[in-house]
DNA sequence: GCGTGAAAGTGACCAGAGCA
DNA sequence: TGCTCTGGTCACTTTCACGC
C-alpha cells in the first residue's frame, strides 16, 4: 500500500510522520481491582466507591452504586485508583469485556476492570477516545473458547497506541471528539424532548381537547361512550369504518420458506409489552 | 494476576392450556 | 378454530469466588 508523503506505516497503521507509536506499558502502568468478601457485612456499605464492571457502560463515570468500608479495602485485592484513569473491562462473556470508560472520581473496582493510570506524558481523554474506538480489536484480542475470553494486564500493556508529539495536539483531538459526543448527546436530549411534546399533542389532538385552526370554531363538547369529545365528532366502532379479518397461529410444522412473514399472537403480545414498558 | 467454575438475572422464543 | 395468557426452555450476560 502506498503511503502518502508526511505519513508512515506503523504497527497501528498509517500515521503522521511526527507521531509516535508506543505500547501502553511503555508510558504508563495499570492495575486490576478486586471484590471484598460478600460474606462479611463489615466490608460493605462504607463510604468508599466500588465500581462493578457493568458500570463501564456509563463511559464517563461520575458516580457508582457500590460502597465498601476501609476494612473491606484493606482485606481485599481492590485498591483506590485516582480520577482520570482509563477503565477497561477484562472479563465477561458479554459486551463488558473490552468496554472502555474514564472515571471522574477516585474509586475502587472489581477484578474485571483494569485501570490505566494517568500521568504527565499523555492526555487521558485522548487515550480514552483512542481505546474506546478499538472495542472490536479488544474483543478479537481476548476472544476465547465458548465465547468466554479474557483480557489481562499483560495484553493491555502490550497494546500499541499512536501518540501525537505534543500534549497540546492530544488535548485538541480529545476536545474535538468530546465536543462531537456532547453535540450528539444534546441532539438526543432534543429528540427526547420533541417526542414528549408530540406525545402531549397526540393526547390533545386525538381526543379533540384541542382543535386545529379552522376546525370546530364555536362548537361545544358532548359526553360519549369513550368520554368527552367535540360536539361535531362521531363515535363509531372499528368494524363500522373498516373490514376486520382475524388471522390464526400457523403451526411451525406448516411453515415454509417464502416471501411472507408470519406474525404470531405471542409475538404481538411481547411487542405490546415492550411498547408499554417504555 | 489470571483463568475458570458456578450461580443468578434477563430476555427471546415457543408450546400448550383454557376459553369463547 | 382461533385468541389470550402462562410457563418452560434456552442462550446470553454479569458477577463472585476460588485455586493455581
Coordinates of C-alpha atoms (C1' of nucleotides) in Angstrom, one line a residue:
Chain A
X1 CA 0.0 0.0 0.0
X2 CA 1.3 3.4 -0.9
X3 CA 2.0 5.8 2.0
X4 CA 1.3 9.5 1.4
X5 CA 4.2 11.9 1.9
X6 CA 4.3 13.1 5.5
X7 CA 2.9 9.8 6.8
X8 CA 4.5 6.5 7.8
X9 CA 3.4 2.8 8.1
X10 CA 3.4 1.6 11.8
X11 CA 2.1 -1.3 13.9
X12 CA -1.2 0.6 14.2
X13 CA -1.5 1.6 10.5
X14 CA -0.6 4.7 8.6
X15 CA 0.0 7.7 10.9
X16 CA 1.6 11.2 10.6
X17 CA 5.4 11.1 10.4
X18 CA 5.9 13.1 13.6
X19 CA 3.6 10.9 15.7
X20 CA 5.0 8.1 17.8
X21 CA 3.7 4.5 18.4
X22 CA 4.2 3.2 21.9
X23 CA 3.0 0.3 23.9
X24 CA 0.7 1.3 26.8
X25 CA 3.1 -0.4 29.3
X26 CA 5.9 1.9 27.9
X27 CA 4.4 5.2 29.1
X28 CA 2.1 4.3 32.0
X29 CA 1.1 1.5 34.4
X30 CA -2.1 -0.3 35.0
X31 CA -3.8 -2.4 37.7
X32 CA -6.8 -4.6 38.3
X33 CA -9.2 -4.4 41.2
X34 CA -10.9 -7.0 43.4
X35 CA -14.1 -7.8 45.4
X36 CA -14.2 -7.8 49.2
X37 CA -15.9 -11.0 50.5
X38 CA -19.6 -10.6 50.3
X39 CA -19.9 -12.9 53.3
X40 CA -18.5 -10.2 55.6
X41 CA -21.1 -7.4 56.1
X42 CA -18.5 -5.1 57.7
X43 CA -16.8 -4.8 54.3
X44 CA -19.8 -3.3 52.7
X45 CA -21.8 -0.1 52.9
X46 CA -19.0 2.3 53.8
X47 CA -18.1 5.5 52.0
X48 CA -15.5 4.2 49.5
X49 CA -16.9 4.0 46.0
X50 CA -16.6 0.5 44.4
X51 CA -17.4 0.0 40.8
X52 CA -18.7 -3.1 39.1
X53 CA -17.7 -4.0 35.5
X54 CA -21.4 -3.5 34.4
X55 CA -21.0 0.2 35.2
X56 CA -18.3 0.6 32.4
X57 CA -21.2 1.3 30.1
X58 CA -21.5 4.7 31.8
X59 CA -18.4 5.7 29.7
X60 CA -17.8 8.8 31.8
X61 CA -18.1 7.7 35.4
X62 CA -19.2 10.4 37.8
X63 CA -20.8 8.1 40.3
X64 CA -21.2 4.4 41.0
X65 CA -23.6 2.4 43.2
X66 CA -21.3 0.2 45.2
X67 CA -19.7 1.3 48.5
X68 CA -17.2 -0.6 50.7
X69 CA -15.6 0.2 54.0
X70 CA -11.9 0.8 54.9
X71 CA -11.9 -2.7 56.3
X72 CA -13.1 -4.1 53.0
X73 CA -10.5 -2.2 51.2
X74 CA -7.7 -3.5 53.4
X75 CA -8.8 -7.1 53.3
X76 CA -9.3 -7.5 49.6
X77 CA -7.2 -7.0 46.4
X78 CA -9.2 -4.0 45.4
X79 CA -7.4 -0.6 45.5
X80 CA -8.3 3.0 45.1
X81 CA -7.5 4.4 41.7
X82 CA -7.3 8.2 41.1
X83 CA -9.6 10.1 38.8
X84 CA -9.0 10.2 35.1
X85 CA -7.9 6.5 34.8
X86 CA -8.9 4.7 31.7
X87 CA -11.0 1.7 32.7
X88 CA -11.3 -1.4 30.6
X89 CA -13.5 -4.4 31.1
X90 CA -11.3 -7.5 31.4
X91 CA -13.6 -10.4 31.8
X92 CA -17.2 -11.4 30.9
X93 CA -18.8 -13.4 28.2
X94 CA -20.9 -10.4 27.3
X95 CA -20.3 -6.9 26.0
X96 CA -18.5 -5.7 29.1
X97 CA -15.1 -7.2 28.1
X98 CA -13.3 -4.6 26.0
X99 CA -15.7 -1.7 27.1
X100 CA -13.7 1.4 27.9
X101 CA -14.6 4.2 30.3
X102 CA -12.9 7.0 32.2
X103 CA -13.5 7.9 35.9
X104 CA -14.1 11.4 37.0
X105 CA -13.8 10.5 40.7
X106 CA -11.4 8.3 42.7
X107 CA -12.9 4.8 43.2
X108 CA -12.2 1.1 43.6
X109 CA -13.1 -1.5 41.1
X110 CA -13.8 -5.2 40.9
X111 CA -11.4 -7.7 39.4
X112 CA -13.0 -7.5 36.0
X113 CA -11.8 -3.9 35.5
X114 CA -8.3 -2.8 34.6
X115 CA -7.4 0.8 35.4
X116 CA -4.7 2.6 33.3
X117 CA -3.1 5.3 35.5
X118 CA -2.9 8.9 34.2
X119 CA 0.5 10.7 34.1
X120 CA 2.0 13.8 32.6
X121 CA 3.3 12.1 29.5
X122 CA -0.2 11.7 27.8
X123 CA -3.7 13.2 27.9
X124 CA -6.0 10.7 29.5
X125 CA -9.0 11.8 27.5
X126 CA -7.0 11.3 24.2
X127 CA -6.2 7.7 25.3
X128 CA -9.8 7.1 26.3
X129 CA -11.1 8.1 22.8
X130 CA -8.4 6.1 21.2
X131 CA -9.1 2.9 23.1
X132 CA -12.8 3.5 23.0
X133 CA -12.7 3.4 19.2
X134 CA -10.9 0.0 19.3
X135 CA -13.6 -2.1 21.0
X136 CA -13.6 -4.7 18.2
X137 CA -9.8 -5.0 18.5
X138 CA -10.1 -5.7 22.2
X139 CA -12.8 -8.3 21.5
X140 CA -10.6 -10.1 19.0
X141 CA -7.5 -9.9 21.2
X142 CA -9.4 -11.5 24.0
X143 CA -11.7 -14.0 22.3
X144 CA -11.7 -17.4 23.9
X145 CA -13.4 -20.7 23.8
X146 CA -17.2 -20.8 24.2
X147 CA -17.4 -17.0 23.9
X148 CA -15.7 -16.6 27.2
X149 CA -12.5 -14.9 26.5
X150 CA -10.5 -12.6 28.7
X151 CA -8.2 -9.6 28.6
X152 CA -5.4 -9.3 31.1
X153 CA -3.0 -6.6 32.2
X154 CA -0.2 -8.1 30.1
X155 CA -2.3 -7.8 26.9
X156 CA -3.4 -4.3 27.7
X157 CA 0.2 -3.2 28.4
X158 CA 1.3 -4.7 25.1
X159 CA -1.2 -2.7 23.1
X160 CA 0.2 -0.1 20.7
X161 CA -1.2 3.4 20.8
X162 CA -0.4 6.2 18.3
X163 CA 0.6 9.3 20.1
X164 CA 0.7 12.9 18.7
X165 CA 4.0 14.5 19.6
X166 CA 2.6 17.2 21.9
X167 CA 0.1 17.2 24.7
X168 CA -1.5 20.3 23.0
X169 CA -2.3 18.2 19.9
X170 CA -3.6 15.3 22.1
X171 CA -5.8 17.7 24.0
X172 CA -7.1 19.3 20.8
X173 CA -8.1 15.9 19.4
X174 CA -9.7 14.8 22.7
X175 CA -11.6 18.1 22.9
X176 CA -12.8 17.8 19.3
X177 CA -14.1 14.3 19.9
X178 CA -15.7 15.2 23.3
X179 CA -17.4 18.2 21.6
X180 CA -18.8 15.8 19.0
X181 CA -20.0 13.5 21.8
X182 CA -21.6 16.4 23.6
X183 CA -23.3 17.5 20.4
X184 CA -24.7 14.0 19.8
X185 CA -26.0 13.9 23.5
X186 CA -27.6 17.3 23.1
X187 CA -29.4 16.2 19.9
X188 CA -30.5 13.0 21.7
X189 CA -32.0 15.1 24.5
X190 CA -33.7 17.4 22.0
X191 CA -35.2 14.4 20.2
X192 CA -36.5 13.0 23.5
X193 CA -38.0 16.4 24.3
X194 CA -39.7 16.6 20.9
X195 CA -41.1 13.1 21.5
X196 CA -42.6 14.3 24.8
X197 CA -44.1 17.3 23.0
X198 CA -45.6 15.0 20.3
X199 CA -47.0 12.7 22.9
X200 CA -48.7 15.6 24.6
X201 CA -50.0 16.9 21.2
X202 CA -51.4 13.4 20.4
X203 CA -53.3 13.3 23.6
X204 CA -54.9 16.7 22.9
X205 CA -55.5 16.5 19.2
X206 CA -56.7 12.8 19.0
X207 CA -59.2 13.4 21.8
X208 CA -60.4 16.7 20.5
X209 CA -59.4 18.6 23.6
X210 CA -57.5 20.9 21.3
X211 CA -58.7 21.8 17.7
X212 CA -56.5 23.0 14.9
X213 CA -57.3 26.5 13.5
X214 CA -60.2 26.4 11.0
X215 CA -61.9 23.4 12.7
X216 CA -64.7 23.4 15.2
X217 CA -65.0 27.1 15.8
X218 CA -68.0 27.9 18.1
X219 CA -68.7 24.1 18.7
X220 CA -69.1 22.7 22.2
X221 CA -68.4 19.2 23.7
X222 CA -70.5 16.2 24.4
X223 CA -70.3 13.1 26.6
X224 CA -70.0 9.7 24.7
X225 CA -69.1 6.0 25.4
X226 CA -65.4 6.9 25.2
X227 CA -65.5 10.2 27.1
X228 CA -66.0 13.8 26.3
X229 CA -65.4 14.7 22.6
X230 CA -66.2 17.7 20.4
X231 CA -69.9 18.1 19.5
X232 CA -69.3 17.7 15.8
X233 CA -67.2 14.5 16.1
X234 CA -68.8 11.0 15.8
X235 CA -68.1 7.8 17.7
X236 CA -68.1 4.6 15.6
X237 CA -66.8 1.1 16.1
X238 CA -63.8 -0.1 14.1
X239 CA -66.0 -2.6 12.3
X240 CA -68.2 0.2 11.1
X241 CA -65.3 2.0 9.4
X242 CA -63.0 -0.8 8.2
X243 CA -63.3 -4.5 7.4
X244 CA -61.8 -6.8 10.1
X245 CA -60.3 -10.2 9.5
X246 CA -58.8 -12.5 12.1
X247 CA -55.7 -14.5 11.5
X248 CA -54.5 -17.6 13.2
X249 CA -51.3 -19.1 14.5
X250 CA -49.6 -21.1 11.9
X251 CA -48.1 -24.3 13.3
X252 CA -44.4 -24.5 12.9
X253 CA -44.8 -27.8 11.0
X254 CA -46.7 -25.9 8.3
X255 CA -44.1 -23.1 7.9
X256 CA -42.3 -23.0 4.6
X257 CA -39.7 -20.8 3.0
X258 CA -41.3 -17.9 1.3
X259 CA -41.6 -14.1 1.0
X260 CA -44.4 -13.6 3.5
X261 CA -43.5 -13.1 7.2
X262 CA -45.8 -14.7 9.8
X263 CA -46.8 -12.7 12.9
X264 CA -47.8 -14.9 15.9
X265 CA -50.1 -13.8 18.7
X266 CA -47.4 -14.3 21.3
X267 CA -45.1 -12.0 19.3
X268 CA -47.8 -9.3 19.2
X269 CA -48.1 -9.7 23.0
X270 CA -44.4 -9.4 23.5
X271 CA -44.3 -6.3 21.2
X272 CA -47.1 -4.7 23.1
X273 CA -45.4 -5.2 26.4
X274 CA -42.3 -3.7 25.1
X275 CA -44.0 -0.6 23.9
X276 CA -45.9 -0.1 27.2
X277 CA -42.8 -0.5 29.2
X278 CA -41.0 2.4 27.5
Chain B
dG1 C1' -2.6 -11.6 38.4
dC2 C1' -5.0 -15.0 35.8
dG3 C1' -8.3 -18.4 34.3
dT4 C1' -12.4 -20.5 35.1
dG5 C1' -16.5 -22.7 37.5
dA6 C1' -20.8 -21.6 39.4
dA7 C1' -24.8 -19.0 40.3
dA8 C1' -28.1 -15.6 39.3
dG9 C1' -30.5 -12.5 36.3
dT10 C1' -32.7 -11.4 31.9
dG11 C1' -34.9 -11.7 27.6
dA12 C1' -36.4 -14.2 23.4
dC13 C1' -38.8 -17.9 21.8
dC14 C1' -42.1 -21.4 21.8
dA15 C1' -45.8 -24.7 23.1
dG16 C1' -49.8 -25.7 25.3
dA17 C1' -53.9 -25.0 28.3
dG18 C1' -58.2 -22.8 28.9
dC19 C1' -61.7 -20.4 27.0
dA20 C1' -65.0 -18.3 23.6
Chain C
dT1 C1' -61.0 -23.0 15.1
dG2 C1' -58.7 -19.2 16.9
dC3 C1' -57.4 -15.9 20.9
dT4 C1' -55.1 -14.9 25.0
dC5 C1' -52.2 -15.9 28.6
dT6 C1' -48.9 -18.5 31.2
dG7 C1' -45.0 -21.1 31.9
dG8 C1' -40.9 -23.8 30.4
dT9 C1' -36.5 -23.8 28.0
dC10 C1' -32.5 -22.0 26.3
dA11 C1' -28.9 -18.7 25.3
dC12 C1' -26.7 -14.9 26.8
dT13 C1' -24.7 -11.8 30.3
dT14 C1' -22.8 -10.5 34.6
dT15 C1' -20.9 -11.2 38.9
dC16 C1' -18.5 -13.6 42.6
dA17 C1' -15.2 -16.6 44.3
dC18 C1' -11.6 -19.9 44.4
dG19 C1' -7.4 -22.4 43.0
dC20 C1' -3.1 -22.0 40.6

